[in-house]
Amino acid sequence: VGNDNEAGDAIDRLKAVFDEHGAPFALSSLWKSRRILLCFLRQLGCRFCMDRARRIMACRDRCKDYGIY
């Protein structure tokens, strides 16, 4: 992927991204109007993934102070 627009276009073509109601949406819509921290976890039941999720949640308030959601 050559640039940010191409990366966003490639991600928009993903069909397996759904919201909490099961409706599909473009993953890139999450960062079009704000900064985000996006972390992909292999499996939440994995102890390493659970540890990573706990660490991210622990710094959530600090991230919001920097405008990262």
mmCIF file of C-alpha atoms in Angstrom:
data_model
loop_
_atom_site.group_PDB
_atom_site.id
_atom_site.type_symbol
_atom_site.label_atom_id
_atom_site.label_comp_id
_atom_site.label_asym_id
_atom_site.label_seq_id
_atom_site.Cartn_x
_atom_site.Cartn_y
_atom_site.Cartn_z
ATOM 1 C CA VAL A 1 0.000 0.000 0.000
ATOM 2 C CA GLY A 2 1.530 3.254 -1.136
ATOM 3 C CA ASN A 3 -0.098 6.051 0.864
ATOM 4 C CA ASP A 4 -2.697 6.838 3.520
ATOM 5 C CA ASN A 5 -5.552 7.141 1.007
ATOM 6 C CA GLU A 6 -4.712 3.777 -0.525
ATOM 7 C CA ALA A 7 -4.490 2.240 2.939
ATOM 8 C CA GLY A 8 -7.886 3.669 3.856
ATOM 9 C CA ASP A 9 -9.384 2.401 0.587
ATOM 10 C CA ALA A 10 -7.985 -1.075 1.204
ATOM 11 C CA ILE A 11 -9.368 -1.125 4.736
ATOM 12 C CA ASP A 12 -12.768 0.151 3.513
ATOM 13 C CA ARG A 13 -13.023 -2.935 1.344
ATOM 14 C CA LEU A 14 -12.937 -5.201 4.388
ATOM 15 C CA LYS A 15 -16.386 -6.742 4.760
ATOM 16 C CA ALA A 16 -15.922 -8.413 8.152
ATOM 17 C CA VAL A 17 -16.046 -5.273 10.317
ATOM 18 C CA PHE A 18 -19.284 -4.895 12.240
ATOM 19 C CA ASP A 19 -20.589 -2.578 14.931
ATOM 20 C CA GLU A 20 -22.199 -3.676 18.193
ATOM 21 C CA HIS A 21 -25.551 -4.112 16.389
ATOM 22 C CA GLY A 22 -24.101 -6.319 13.646
ATOM 23 C CA ALA A 23 -24.205 -3.649 10.932
ATOM 24 C CA PRO A 24 -21.144 -3.482 8.644
ATOM 25 C CA PHE A 25 -19.101 -0.292 8.608
ATOM 26 C CA ALA A 26 -15.853 1.033 7.157
ATOM 27 C CA LEU A 27 -13.065 0.608 9.681
ATOM 28 C CA SER A 28 -11.407 3.810 8.435
ATOM 29 C CA SER A 29 -14.475 5.804 9.553
ATOM 30 C CA LEU A 30 -13.133 5.477 13.104
ATOM 31 C CA TRP A 31 -10.206 7.802 12.421
ATOM 32 C CA LYS A 32 -11.567 10.181 9.796
ATOM 33 C CA SER A 33 -12.478 12.842 12.362
ATOM 34 C CA ARG A 34 -10.340 11.924 15.370
ATOM 35 C CA ARG A 35 -7.201 10.172 16.511
ATOM 36 C CA ILE A 36 -7.629 6.615 17.741
ATOM 37 C CA LEU A 37 -5.644 3.796 19.239
ATOM 38 C CA LEU A 38 -6.483 0.656 17.280
ATOM 39 C CA CYS A 39 -5.191 -2.633 18.581
ATOM 40 C CA PHE A 40 -5.877 -6.026 17.046
ATOM 41 C CA LEU A 41 -5.885 -8.922 19.468
ATOM 42 C CA ARG A 42 -5.547 -12.501 18.359
ATOM 43 C CA GLN A 43 -7.968 -13.909 20.899
ATOM 44 C CA LEU A 44 -9.313 -12.274 24.028
ATOM 45 C CA GLY A 45 -9.046 -15.590 25.896
ATOM 46 C CA CYS A 46 -5.272 -15.598 25.338
ATOM 47 C CA ARG A 47 -3.492 -14.539 28.534
ATOM 48 C CA PHE A 48 -1.111 -12.283 26.576
ATOM 49 C CA CYS A 49 -4.015 -10.612 24.751
ATOM 50 C CA MET A 50 -5.882 -10.135 28.036
ATOM 51 C CA ASP A 51 -2.769 -8.537 29.534
ATOM 52 C CA ARG A 52 -2.448 -6.202 26.538
ATOM 53 C CA ALA A 53 -6.135 -5.226 26.828
ATOM 54 C CA ARG A 54 -5.684 -4.471 30.554
ATOM 55 C CA ARG A 55 -2.647 -2.297 29.815
ATOM 56 C CA ILE A 56 -4.497 -0.357 27.137
ATOM 57 C CA MET A 57 -7.490 0.186 29.424
ATOM 58 C CA ALA A 58 -5.150 1.376 32.199
ATOM 59 C CA CYS A 59 -3.874 4.218 29.992
ATOM 60 C CA ARG A 60 -7.301 5.139 28.581
ATOM 61 C CA ASP A 61 -7.652 8.403 30.552
ATOM 62 C CA ARG A 62 -4.139 9.506 29.596
ATOM 63 C CA CYS A 63 -4.878 8.791 25.933
ATOM 64 C CA LYS A 64 -8.063 10.887 26.110
ATOM 65 C CA ASP A 65 -5.990 13.756 27.517
ATOM 66 C CA TYR A 66 -4.045 13.646 24.229
ATOM 67 C CA GLY A 67 -7.195 13.442 22.113
ATOM 68 C CA ILE A 68 -6.819 9.738 21.348
ATOM 69 C CA TYR A 69 -9.987 7.648 21.551
#
